mmCIF file of C-alpha atoms in Angstrom:
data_model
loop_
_atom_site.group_PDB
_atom_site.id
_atom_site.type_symbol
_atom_site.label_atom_id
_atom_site.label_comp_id
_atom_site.label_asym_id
_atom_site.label_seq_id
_atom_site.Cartn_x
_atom_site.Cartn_y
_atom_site.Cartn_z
ATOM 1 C CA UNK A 1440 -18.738 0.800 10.088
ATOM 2 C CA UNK A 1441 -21.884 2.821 10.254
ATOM 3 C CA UNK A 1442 -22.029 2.833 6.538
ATOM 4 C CA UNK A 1443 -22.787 -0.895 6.511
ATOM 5 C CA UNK A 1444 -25.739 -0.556 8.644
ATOM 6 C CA UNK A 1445 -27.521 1.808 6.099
ATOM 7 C CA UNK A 1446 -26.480 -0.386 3.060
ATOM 8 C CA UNK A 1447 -27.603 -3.556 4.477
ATOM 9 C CA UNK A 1448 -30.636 -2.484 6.758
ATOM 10 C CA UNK A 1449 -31.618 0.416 5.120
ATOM 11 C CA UNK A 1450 -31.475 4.139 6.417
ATOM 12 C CA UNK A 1451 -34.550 4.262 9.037
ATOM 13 C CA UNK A 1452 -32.345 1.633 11.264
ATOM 14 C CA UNK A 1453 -29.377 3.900 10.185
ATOM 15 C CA UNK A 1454 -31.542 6.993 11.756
ATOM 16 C CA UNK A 1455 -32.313 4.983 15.005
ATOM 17 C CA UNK A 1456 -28.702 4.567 15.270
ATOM 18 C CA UNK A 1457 -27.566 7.968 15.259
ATOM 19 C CA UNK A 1458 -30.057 8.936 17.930
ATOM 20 C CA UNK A 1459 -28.755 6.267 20.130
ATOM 21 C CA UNK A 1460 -25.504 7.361 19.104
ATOM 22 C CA UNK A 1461 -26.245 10.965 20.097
ATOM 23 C CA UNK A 1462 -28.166 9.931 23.151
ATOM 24 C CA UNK A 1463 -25.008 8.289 24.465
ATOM 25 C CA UNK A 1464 -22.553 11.694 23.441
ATOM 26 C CA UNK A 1465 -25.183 13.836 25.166
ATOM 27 C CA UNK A 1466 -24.760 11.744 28.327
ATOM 28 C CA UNK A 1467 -21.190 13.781 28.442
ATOM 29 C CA UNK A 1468 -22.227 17.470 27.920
ATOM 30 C CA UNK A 1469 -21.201 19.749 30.973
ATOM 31 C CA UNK A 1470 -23.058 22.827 31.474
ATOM 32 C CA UNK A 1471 -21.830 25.201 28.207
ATOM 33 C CA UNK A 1472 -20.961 22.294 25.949
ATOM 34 C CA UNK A 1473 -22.083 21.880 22.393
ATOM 35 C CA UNK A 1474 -23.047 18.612 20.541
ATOM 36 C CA UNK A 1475 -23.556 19.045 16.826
ATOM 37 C CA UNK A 1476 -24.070 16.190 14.361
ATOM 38 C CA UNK A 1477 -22.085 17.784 11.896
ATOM 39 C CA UNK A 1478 -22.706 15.354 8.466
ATOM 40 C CA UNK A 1479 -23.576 11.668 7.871
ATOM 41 C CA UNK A 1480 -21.726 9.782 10.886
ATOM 42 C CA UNK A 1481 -19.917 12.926 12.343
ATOM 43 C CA UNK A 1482 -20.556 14.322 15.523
ATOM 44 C CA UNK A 1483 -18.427 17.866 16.725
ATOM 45 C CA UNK A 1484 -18.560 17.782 20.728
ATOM 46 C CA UNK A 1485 -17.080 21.427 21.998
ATOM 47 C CA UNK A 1486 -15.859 21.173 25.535
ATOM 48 C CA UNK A 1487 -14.584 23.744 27.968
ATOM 49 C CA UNK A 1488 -12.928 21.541 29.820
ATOM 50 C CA UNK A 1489 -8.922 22.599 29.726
ATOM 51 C CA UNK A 1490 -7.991 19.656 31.683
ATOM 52 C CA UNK A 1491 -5.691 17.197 29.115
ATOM 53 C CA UNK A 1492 -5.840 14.543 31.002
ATOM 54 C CA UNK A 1493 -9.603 14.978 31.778
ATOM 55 C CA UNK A 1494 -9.900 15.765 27.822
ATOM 56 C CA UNK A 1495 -8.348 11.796 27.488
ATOM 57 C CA UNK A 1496 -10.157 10.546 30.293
ATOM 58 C CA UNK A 1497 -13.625 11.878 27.997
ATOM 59 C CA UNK A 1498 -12.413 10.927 24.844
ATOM 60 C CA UNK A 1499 -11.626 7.149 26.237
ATOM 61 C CA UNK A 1500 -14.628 6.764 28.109
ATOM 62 C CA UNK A 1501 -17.057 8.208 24.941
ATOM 63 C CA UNK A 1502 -15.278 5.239 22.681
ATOM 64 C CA UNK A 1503 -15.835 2.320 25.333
ATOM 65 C CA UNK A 1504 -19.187 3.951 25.443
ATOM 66 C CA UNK A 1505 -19.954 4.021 21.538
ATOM 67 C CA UNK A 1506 -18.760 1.024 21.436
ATOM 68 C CA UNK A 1507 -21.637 -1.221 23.345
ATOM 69 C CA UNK A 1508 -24.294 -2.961 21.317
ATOM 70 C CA UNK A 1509 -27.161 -1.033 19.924
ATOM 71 C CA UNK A 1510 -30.467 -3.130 20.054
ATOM 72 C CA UNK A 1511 -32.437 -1.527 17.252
ATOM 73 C CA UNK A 1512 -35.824 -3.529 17.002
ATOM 74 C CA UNK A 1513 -34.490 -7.174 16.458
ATOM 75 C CA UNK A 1514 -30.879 -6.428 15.359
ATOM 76 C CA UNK A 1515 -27.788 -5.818 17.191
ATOM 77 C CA UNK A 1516 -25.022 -3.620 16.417
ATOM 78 C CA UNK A 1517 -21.153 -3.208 17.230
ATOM 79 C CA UNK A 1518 -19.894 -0.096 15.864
ATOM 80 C CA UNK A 1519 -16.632 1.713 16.405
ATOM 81 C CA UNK A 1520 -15.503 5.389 16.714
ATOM 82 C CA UNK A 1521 -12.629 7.624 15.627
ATOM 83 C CA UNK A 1522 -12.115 10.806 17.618
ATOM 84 C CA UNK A 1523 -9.539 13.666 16.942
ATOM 85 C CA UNK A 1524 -9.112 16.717 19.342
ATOM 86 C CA UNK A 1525 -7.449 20.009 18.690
ATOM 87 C CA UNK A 1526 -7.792 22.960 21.209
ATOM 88 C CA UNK A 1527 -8.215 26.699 21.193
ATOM 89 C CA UNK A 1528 -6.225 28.981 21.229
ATOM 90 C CA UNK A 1529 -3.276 26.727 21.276
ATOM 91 C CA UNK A 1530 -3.846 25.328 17.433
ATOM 92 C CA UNK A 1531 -6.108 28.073 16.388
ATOM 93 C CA UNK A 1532 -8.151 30.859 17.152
ATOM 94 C CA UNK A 1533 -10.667 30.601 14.326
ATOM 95 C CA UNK A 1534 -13.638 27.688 14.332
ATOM 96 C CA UNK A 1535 -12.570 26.840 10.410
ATOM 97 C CA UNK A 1536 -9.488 26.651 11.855
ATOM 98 C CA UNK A 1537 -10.046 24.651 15.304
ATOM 99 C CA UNK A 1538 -12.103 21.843 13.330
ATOM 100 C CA UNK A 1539 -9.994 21.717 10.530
ATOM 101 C CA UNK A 1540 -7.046 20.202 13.208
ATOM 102 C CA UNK A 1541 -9.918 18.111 14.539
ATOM 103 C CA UNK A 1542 -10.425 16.419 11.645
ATOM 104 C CA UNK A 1543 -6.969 15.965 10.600
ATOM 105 C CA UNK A 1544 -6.395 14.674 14.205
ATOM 106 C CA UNK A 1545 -9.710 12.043 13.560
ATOM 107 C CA UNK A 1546 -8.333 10.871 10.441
ATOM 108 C CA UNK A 1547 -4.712 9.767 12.442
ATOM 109 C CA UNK A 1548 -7.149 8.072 14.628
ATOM 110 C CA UNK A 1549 -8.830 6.526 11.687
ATOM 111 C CA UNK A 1550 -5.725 4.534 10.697
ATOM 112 C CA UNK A 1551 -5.896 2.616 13.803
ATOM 113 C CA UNK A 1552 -9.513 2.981 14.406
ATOM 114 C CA UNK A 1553 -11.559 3.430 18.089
ATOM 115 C CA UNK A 1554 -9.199 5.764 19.458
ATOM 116 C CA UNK A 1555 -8.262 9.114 19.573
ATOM 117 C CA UNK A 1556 -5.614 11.317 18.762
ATOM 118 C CA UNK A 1557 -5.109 14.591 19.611
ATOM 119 C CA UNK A 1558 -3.126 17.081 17.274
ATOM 120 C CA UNK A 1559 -0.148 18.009 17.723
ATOM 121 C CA UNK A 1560 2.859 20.037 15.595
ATOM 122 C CA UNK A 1561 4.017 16.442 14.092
ATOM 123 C CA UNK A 1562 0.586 15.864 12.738
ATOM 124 C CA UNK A 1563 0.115 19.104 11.155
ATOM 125 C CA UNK A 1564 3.607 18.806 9.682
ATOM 126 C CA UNK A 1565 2.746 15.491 8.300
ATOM 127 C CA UNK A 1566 -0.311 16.808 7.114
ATOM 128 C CA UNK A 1567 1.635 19.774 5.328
ATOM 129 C CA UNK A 1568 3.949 17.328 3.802
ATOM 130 C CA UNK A 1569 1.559 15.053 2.181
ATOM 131 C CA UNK A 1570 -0.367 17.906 0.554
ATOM 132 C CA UNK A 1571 2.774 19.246 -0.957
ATOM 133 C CA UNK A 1572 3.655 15.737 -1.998
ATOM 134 C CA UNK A 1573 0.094 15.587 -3.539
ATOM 135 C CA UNK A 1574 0.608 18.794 -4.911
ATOM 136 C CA UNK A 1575 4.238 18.924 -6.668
ATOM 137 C CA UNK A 1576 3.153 14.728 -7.949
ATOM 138 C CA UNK A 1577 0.395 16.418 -10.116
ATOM 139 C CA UNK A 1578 3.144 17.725 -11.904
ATOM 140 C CA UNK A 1579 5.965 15.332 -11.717
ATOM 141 C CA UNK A 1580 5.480 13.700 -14.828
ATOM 142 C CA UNK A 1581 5.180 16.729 -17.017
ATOM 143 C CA UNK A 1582 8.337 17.824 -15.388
ATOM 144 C CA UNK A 1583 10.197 14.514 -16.221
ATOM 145 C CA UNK A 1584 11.138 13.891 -12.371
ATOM 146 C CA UNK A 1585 9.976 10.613 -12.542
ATOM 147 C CA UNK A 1586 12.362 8.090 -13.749
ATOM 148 C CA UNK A 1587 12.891 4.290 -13.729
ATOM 149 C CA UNK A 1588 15.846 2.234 -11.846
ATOM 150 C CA UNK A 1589 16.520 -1.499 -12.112
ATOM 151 C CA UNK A 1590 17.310 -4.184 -9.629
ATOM 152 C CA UNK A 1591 19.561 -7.611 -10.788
ATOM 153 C CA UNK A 1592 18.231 -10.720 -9.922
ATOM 154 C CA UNK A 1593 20.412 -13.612 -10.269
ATOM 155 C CA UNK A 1594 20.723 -17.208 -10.622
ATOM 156 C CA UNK A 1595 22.215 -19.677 -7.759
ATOM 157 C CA UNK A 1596 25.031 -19.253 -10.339
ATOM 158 C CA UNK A 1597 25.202 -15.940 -10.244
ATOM 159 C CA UNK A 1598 24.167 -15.438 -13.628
ATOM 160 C CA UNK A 1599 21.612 -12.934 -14.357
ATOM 161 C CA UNK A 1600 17.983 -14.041 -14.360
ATOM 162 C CA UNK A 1601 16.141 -10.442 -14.704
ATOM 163 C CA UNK A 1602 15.648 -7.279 -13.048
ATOM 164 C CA UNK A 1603 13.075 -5.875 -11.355
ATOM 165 C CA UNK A 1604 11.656 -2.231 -12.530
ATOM 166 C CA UNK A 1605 11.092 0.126 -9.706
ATOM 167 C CA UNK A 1606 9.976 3.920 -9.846
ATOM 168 C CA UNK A 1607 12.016 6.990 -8.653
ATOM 169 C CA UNK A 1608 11.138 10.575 -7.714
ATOM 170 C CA UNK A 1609 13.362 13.362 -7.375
ATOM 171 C CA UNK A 1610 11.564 16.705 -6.810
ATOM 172 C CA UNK A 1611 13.196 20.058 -6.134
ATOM 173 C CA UNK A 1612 11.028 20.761 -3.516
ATOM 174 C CA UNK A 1613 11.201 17.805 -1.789
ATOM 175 C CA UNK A 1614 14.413 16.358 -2.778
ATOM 176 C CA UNK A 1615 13.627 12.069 -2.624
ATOM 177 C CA UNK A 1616 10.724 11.351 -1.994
ATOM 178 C CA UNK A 1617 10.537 7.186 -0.757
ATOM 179 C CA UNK A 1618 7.900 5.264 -3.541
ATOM 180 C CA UNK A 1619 6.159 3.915 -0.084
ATOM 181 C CA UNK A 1620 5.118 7.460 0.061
ATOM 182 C CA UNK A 1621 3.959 8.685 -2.762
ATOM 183 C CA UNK A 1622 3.002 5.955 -4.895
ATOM 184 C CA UNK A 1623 -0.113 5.752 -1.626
ATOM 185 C CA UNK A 1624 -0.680 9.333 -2.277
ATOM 186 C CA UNK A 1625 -1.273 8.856 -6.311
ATOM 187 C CA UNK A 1626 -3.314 5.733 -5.746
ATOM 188 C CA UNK A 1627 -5.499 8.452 -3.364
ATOM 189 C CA UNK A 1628 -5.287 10.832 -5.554
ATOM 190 C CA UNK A 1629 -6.327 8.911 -8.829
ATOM 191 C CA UNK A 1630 -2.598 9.498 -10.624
ATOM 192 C CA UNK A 1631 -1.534 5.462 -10.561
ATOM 193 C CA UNK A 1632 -2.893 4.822 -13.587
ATOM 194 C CA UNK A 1633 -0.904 7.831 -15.698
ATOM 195 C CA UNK A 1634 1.525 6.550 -12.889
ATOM 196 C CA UNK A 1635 1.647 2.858 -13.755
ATOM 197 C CA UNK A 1636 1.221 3.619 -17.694
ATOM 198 C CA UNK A 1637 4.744 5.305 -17.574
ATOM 199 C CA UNK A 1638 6.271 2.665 -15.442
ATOM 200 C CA UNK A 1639 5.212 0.109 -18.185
ATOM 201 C CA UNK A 1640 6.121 2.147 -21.086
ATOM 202 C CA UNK A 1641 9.243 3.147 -20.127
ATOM 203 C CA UNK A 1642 10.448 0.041 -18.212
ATOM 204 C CA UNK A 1643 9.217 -2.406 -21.592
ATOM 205 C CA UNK A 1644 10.851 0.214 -23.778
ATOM 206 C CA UNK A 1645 14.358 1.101 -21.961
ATOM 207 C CA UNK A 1646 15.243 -2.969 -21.126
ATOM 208 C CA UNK A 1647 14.189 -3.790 -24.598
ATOM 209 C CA UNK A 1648 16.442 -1.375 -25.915
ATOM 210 C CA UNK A 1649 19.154 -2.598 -23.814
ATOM 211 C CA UNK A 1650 18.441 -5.827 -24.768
ATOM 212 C CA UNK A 1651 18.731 -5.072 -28.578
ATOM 213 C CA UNK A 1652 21.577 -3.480 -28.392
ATOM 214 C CA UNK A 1653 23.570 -6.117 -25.766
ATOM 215 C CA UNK A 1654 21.958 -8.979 -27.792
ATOM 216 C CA UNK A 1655 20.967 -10.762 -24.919
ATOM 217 C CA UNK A 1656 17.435 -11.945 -23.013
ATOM 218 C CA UNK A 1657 16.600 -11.284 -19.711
ATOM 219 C CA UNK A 1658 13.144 -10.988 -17.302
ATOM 220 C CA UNK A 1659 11.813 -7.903 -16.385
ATOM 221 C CA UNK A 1660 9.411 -8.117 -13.794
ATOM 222 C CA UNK A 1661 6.910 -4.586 -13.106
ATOM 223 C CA UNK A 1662 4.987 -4.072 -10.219
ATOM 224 C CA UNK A 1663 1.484 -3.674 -10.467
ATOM 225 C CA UNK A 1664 -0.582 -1.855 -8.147
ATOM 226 C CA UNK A 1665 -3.971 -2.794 -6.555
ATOM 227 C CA UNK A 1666 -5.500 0.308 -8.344
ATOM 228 C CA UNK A 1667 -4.036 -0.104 -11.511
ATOM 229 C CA UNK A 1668 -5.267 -3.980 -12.039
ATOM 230 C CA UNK A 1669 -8.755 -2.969 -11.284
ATOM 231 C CA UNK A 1670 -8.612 -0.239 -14.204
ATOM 232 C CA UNK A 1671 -11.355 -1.036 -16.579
ATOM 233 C CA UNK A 1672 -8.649 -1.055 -19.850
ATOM 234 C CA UNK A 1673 -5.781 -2.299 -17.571
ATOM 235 C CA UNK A 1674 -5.103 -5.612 -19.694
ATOM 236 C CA UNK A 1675 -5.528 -4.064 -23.031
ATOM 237 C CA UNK A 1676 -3.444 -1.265 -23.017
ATOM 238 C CA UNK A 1677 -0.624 -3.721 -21.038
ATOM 239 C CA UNK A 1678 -0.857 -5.783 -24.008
ATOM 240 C CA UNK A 1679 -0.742 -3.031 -26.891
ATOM 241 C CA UNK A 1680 1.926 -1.584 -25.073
ATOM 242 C CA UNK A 1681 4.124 -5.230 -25.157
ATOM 243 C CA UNK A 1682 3.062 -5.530 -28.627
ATOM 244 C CA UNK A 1683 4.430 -2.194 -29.428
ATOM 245 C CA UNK A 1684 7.550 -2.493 -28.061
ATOM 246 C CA UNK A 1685 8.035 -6.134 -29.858
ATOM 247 C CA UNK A 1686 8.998 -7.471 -25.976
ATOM 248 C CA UNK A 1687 9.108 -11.166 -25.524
ATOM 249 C CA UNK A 1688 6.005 -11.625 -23.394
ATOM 250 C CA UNK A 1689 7.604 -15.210 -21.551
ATOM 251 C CA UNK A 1690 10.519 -12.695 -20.246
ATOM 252 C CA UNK A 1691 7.684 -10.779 -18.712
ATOM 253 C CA UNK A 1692 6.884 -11.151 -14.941
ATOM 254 C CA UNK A 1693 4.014 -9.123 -13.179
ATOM 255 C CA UNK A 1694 4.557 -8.562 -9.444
ATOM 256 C CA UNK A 1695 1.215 -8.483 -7.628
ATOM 257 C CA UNK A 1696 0.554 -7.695 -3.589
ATOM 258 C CA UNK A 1697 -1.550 -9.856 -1.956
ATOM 259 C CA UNK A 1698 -4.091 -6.892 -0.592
ATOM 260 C CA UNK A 1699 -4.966 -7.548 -4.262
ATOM 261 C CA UNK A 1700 -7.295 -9.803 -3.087
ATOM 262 C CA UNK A 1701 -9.213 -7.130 -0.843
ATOM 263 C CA UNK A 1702 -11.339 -6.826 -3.967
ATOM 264 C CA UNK A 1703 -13.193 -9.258 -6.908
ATOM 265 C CA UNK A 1704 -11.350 -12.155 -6.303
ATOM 266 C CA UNK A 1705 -13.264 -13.597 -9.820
ATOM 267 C CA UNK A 1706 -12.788 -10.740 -11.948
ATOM 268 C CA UNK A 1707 -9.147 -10.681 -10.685
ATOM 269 C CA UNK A 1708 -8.738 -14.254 -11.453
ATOM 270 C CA UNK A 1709 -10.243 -13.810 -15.129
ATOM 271 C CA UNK A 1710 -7.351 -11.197 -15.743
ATOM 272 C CA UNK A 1711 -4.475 -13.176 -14.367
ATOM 273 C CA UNK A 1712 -5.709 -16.280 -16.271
ATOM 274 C CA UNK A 1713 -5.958 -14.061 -19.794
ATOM 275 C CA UNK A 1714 -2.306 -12.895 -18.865
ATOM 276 C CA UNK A 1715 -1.027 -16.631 -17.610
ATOM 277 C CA UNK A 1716 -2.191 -17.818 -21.380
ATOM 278 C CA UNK A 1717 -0.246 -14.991 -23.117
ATOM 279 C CA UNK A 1718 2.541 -16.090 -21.374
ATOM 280 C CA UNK A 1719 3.197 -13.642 -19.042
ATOM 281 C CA UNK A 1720 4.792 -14.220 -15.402
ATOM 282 C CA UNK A 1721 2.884 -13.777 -12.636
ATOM 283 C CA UNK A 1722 4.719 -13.314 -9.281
ATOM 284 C CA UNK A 1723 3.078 -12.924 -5.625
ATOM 285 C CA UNK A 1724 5.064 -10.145 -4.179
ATOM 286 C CA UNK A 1725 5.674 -9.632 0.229
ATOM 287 C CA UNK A 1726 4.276 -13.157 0.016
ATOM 288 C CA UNK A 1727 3.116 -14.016 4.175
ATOM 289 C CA UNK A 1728 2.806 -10.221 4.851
ATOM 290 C CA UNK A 1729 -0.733 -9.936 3.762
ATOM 291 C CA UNK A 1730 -4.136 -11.504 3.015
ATOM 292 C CA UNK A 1731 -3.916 -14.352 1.054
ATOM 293 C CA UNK A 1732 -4.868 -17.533 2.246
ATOM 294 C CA UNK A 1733 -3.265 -21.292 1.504
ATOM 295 C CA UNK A 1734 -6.984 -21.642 -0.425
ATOM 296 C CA UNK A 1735 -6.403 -18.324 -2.338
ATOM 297 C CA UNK A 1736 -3.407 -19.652 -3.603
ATOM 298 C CA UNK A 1737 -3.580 -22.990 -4.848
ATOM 299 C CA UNK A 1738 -6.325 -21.516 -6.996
ATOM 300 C CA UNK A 1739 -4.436 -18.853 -8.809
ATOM 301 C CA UNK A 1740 -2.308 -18.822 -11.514
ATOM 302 C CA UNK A 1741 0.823 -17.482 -9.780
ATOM 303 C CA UNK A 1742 4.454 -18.533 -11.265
ATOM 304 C CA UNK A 1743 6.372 -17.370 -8.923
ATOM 305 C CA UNK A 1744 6.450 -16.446 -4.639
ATOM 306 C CA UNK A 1745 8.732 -13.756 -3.483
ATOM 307 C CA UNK A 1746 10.092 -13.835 -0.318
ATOM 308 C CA UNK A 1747 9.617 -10.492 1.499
ATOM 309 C CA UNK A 1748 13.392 -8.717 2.660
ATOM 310 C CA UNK A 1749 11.414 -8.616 5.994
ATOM 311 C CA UNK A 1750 12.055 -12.423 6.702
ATOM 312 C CA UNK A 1751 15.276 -12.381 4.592
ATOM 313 C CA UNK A 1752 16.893 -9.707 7.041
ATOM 314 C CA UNK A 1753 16.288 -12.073 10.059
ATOM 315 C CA UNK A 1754 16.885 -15.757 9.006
ATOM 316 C CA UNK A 1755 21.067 -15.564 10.230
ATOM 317 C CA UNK A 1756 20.321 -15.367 13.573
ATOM 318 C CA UNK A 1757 15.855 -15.644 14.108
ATOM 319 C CA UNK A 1758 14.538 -18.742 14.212
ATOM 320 C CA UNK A 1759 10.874 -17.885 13.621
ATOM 321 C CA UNK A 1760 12.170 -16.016 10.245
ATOM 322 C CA UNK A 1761 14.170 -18.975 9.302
ATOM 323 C CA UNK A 1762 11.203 -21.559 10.023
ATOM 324 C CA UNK A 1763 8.679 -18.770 7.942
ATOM 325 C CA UNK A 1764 11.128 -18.478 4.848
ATOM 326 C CA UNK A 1765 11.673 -22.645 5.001
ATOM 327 C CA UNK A 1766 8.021 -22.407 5.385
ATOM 328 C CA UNK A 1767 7.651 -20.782 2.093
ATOM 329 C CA UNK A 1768 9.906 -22.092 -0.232
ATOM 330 C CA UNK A 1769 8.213 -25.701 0.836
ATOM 331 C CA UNK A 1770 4.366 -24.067 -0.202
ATOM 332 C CA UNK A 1771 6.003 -22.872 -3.586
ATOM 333 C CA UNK A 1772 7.802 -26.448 -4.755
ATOM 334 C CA UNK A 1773 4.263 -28.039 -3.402
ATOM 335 C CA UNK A 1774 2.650 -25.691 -5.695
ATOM 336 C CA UNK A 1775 5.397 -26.212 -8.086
ATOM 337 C CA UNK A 1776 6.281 -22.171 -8.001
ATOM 338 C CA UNK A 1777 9.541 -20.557 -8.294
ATOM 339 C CA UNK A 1778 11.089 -19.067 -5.270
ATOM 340 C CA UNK A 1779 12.635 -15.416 -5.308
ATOM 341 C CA UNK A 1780 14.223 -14.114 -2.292
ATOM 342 C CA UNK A 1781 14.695 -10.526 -1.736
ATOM 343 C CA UNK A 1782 17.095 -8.082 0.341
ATOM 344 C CA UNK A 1783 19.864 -10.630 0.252
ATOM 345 C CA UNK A 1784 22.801 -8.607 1.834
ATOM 346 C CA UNK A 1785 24.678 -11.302 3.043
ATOM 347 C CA UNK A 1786 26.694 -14.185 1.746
ATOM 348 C CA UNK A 1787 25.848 -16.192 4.440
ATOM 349 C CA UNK A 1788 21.767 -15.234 3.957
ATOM 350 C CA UNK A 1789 22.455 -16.311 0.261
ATOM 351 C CA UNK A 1790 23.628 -19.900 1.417
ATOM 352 C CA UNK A 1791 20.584 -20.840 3.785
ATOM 353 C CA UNK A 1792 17.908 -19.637 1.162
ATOM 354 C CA UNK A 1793 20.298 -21.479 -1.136
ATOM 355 C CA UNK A 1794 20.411 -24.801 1.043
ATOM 356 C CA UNK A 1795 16.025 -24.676 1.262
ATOM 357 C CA UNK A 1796 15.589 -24.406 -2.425
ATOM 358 C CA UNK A 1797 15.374 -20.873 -3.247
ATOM 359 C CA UNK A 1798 15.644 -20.393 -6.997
ATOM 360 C CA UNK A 1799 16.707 -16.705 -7.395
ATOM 361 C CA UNK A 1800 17.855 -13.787 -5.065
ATOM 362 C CA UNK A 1801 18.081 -9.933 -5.769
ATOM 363 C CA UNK A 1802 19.551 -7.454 -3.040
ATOM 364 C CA UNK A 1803 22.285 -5.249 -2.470
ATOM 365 C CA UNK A 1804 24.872 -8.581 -2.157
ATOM 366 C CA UNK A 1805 24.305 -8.546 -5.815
ATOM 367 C CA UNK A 1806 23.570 -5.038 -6.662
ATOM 368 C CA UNK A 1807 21.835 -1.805 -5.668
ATOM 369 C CA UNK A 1808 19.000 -1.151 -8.120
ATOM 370 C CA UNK A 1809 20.704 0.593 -11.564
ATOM 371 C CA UNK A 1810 20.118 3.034 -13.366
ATOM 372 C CA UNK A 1811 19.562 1.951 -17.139
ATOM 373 C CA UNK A 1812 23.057 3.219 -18.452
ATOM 374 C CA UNK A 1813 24.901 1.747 -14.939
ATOM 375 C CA UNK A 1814 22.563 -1.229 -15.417
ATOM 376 C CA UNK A 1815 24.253 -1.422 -19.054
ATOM 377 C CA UNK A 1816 27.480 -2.400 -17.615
ATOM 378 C CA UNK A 1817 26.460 -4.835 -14.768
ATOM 379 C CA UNK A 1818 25.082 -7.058 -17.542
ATOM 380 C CA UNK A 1819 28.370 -6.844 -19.776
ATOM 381 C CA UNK A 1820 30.104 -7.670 -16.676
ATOM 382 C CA UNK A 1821 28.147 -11.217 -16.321
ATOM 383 C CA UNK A 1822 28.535 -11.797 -19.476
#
């Protein structure tokens, strides 16, 4: 969090800082050691010690260290550290090369934050993977791998509510690659918005189609992500694009996270009211896996809560899942919401979401997600 001390107290506290901060490292140089501050907040410490277990013992004892309060005229300051190791000659025999698996090592550690990590063969084959991944997803697109599948979600009848829209990837290279994983690398990458642009296009277009030609009406709900809401033209080209396929915008349902709320609460707010009076859906997706508050929610204009598959998996035989999904349903009816419970795999799971209130349910009980041809016949067959 070094960053925050030169936004909010300006960069001469910010310099005072790093000297204390290099004071401290300098504290554990052995004869032959070299302490660089390499850029900004990054600090390369070469040791000859060979010792692993001294190497931990170092790395441990320089976080506790970096970690005590800096007294900088009349402030005070906690700050943390992230610290990846690599060793030569046993992960390289270049410097480029040594620091390179340093830094890879420090950004493991990063995830967690104040500790260390020091690389390993799984890291660099991690690494290797999510640079291919990054590289062959430039492409995907172009290449028509990407493709759309859809998810039933049904009634306590039975009877088929909507489906959900959810993105594929199928790569040569890679074979399947999980949406988990690379829909995290576009968003890093800057691709989810030609990313989420196809998923709306194709998923309004292909259902609508369906629908035409089945004569019947059904919800299709699209996930948007965090980066693709906060896109300057996000609303306007999601509502030339439901103009343009002539889609009824009440059978509409947008899926949000709540890590949406990481960012402008009020600007988000604006967009999801603008949607709420068009008609759209809105639906709060993983709901009690993330950030929002009992506050947040009361304020926005959500339609409907979706119970995560997380809580759904457990509430046979846990308990604490049971009393969290109960828990749930109760906050939606309060805030007269619409319950949807995913990953229902079981009768049985059907019948206690079922006996709490739960409106709808999707999951494998019902059906795998479909692609649009095999999705073509589920819907003749509950009809």
């Amino acid at each position: 969090n070094f960053k925050s001390v030169n936004d909010y107290y300006g960069h001469d506290i910010g310099d005072k800082v790093l000297k204390e901060i290099a004071n401290r490292l300098n504290s554990f140089k052995n004869y032959g050691d070299d302490l660089v501050r390499y850029s900004g907040d990054e600090f390369l410490f070469i040791s000859y010690e060979t010792d692993f277990e001294e190497i931990k013992l170092m790395a441990q004892a320089i976080i506790n260290k970096l970690y005590e309060p800096y007294l900088i005229k009349q402030y005070t300051f906690i700050l943390g550290s992230s610290i990846g190791i690599s060793q030569f000659p046993k992960n390289g025999t270049t410097f480029d090369e040594i620091k390179r698996y340093a830094d890879i090592a420090m950004y493991e550690s990063k995830i967690e934050k104040n500790k260390y990590t020091i690389f390993n063969e799984d890291i660099k084959n991690k690494y290797l993977e999510k640079a291919l991944i990054e590289q062959e997803l430039k492409y995907a697109l172009a290449k028509n791998e990407i493709y759309m599948m859809y998810q039933p979600q049904v009634d306590i009848n039975g009877s088929l509510y909507g489906v959900e829209a959810l993105v594929r990837w199928e790569n040569k290279k890679l074979g399947f690659v999980p949406p988990d994983k690379f829909i995290k690398i576009a968003e890093e990458i800057g691709l989810m918005g030609k990313l989420g642009s196809f998923v709306i296009e194709t998923s309004l277009a292909e259902i609508k189609n369906l629908q035409n030609e089945m004569n019947i009406d059904f919800h299709l709900s699209i996930n948007i992500s965090v980066k693709q809401f906060m896109e300057v033209k996000f609303y306007e080209e999601l509502i030339k694009c439901i103009e343009k396929t002539k889609f009824d915008k009440a059978k509409i349902t947008l899926e949000i996270t709540e890590n949406i709320f990481i960012n402008d609460v009020n600007y988000i707010l604006s967009i999801l009211n603008k949607l709420r009076k068009n008609g759209i859906c809105i639906s709060m997706d993983d709901f009690g896996t993330g950030y929002s508050s009992l506050s947040l929610l009361k304020k926005l204009p959500i339609d409907e809560l979706k119970i995560d598959k997380s809580f759904v998996d457990d509430i046979i035989d846990d308990k604490n899942a049971l009393s969290m999904v109960t828990s749930i349903i109760t906050i939606a009816k309060n805030l007269d919401m619409v319950v949807l419970a995913e990953g229902v795999e079981k009768l049985k799971q059907k019948e206690i979401l079922e006996s709490y209130g739960c409106n709808l349910f999707q999951g494998y009980y019902y059906s795998k997600p479909l692609k649009i041809e095999d999705l073509k016949y589920f819907v003749e067959s509950k009809n």
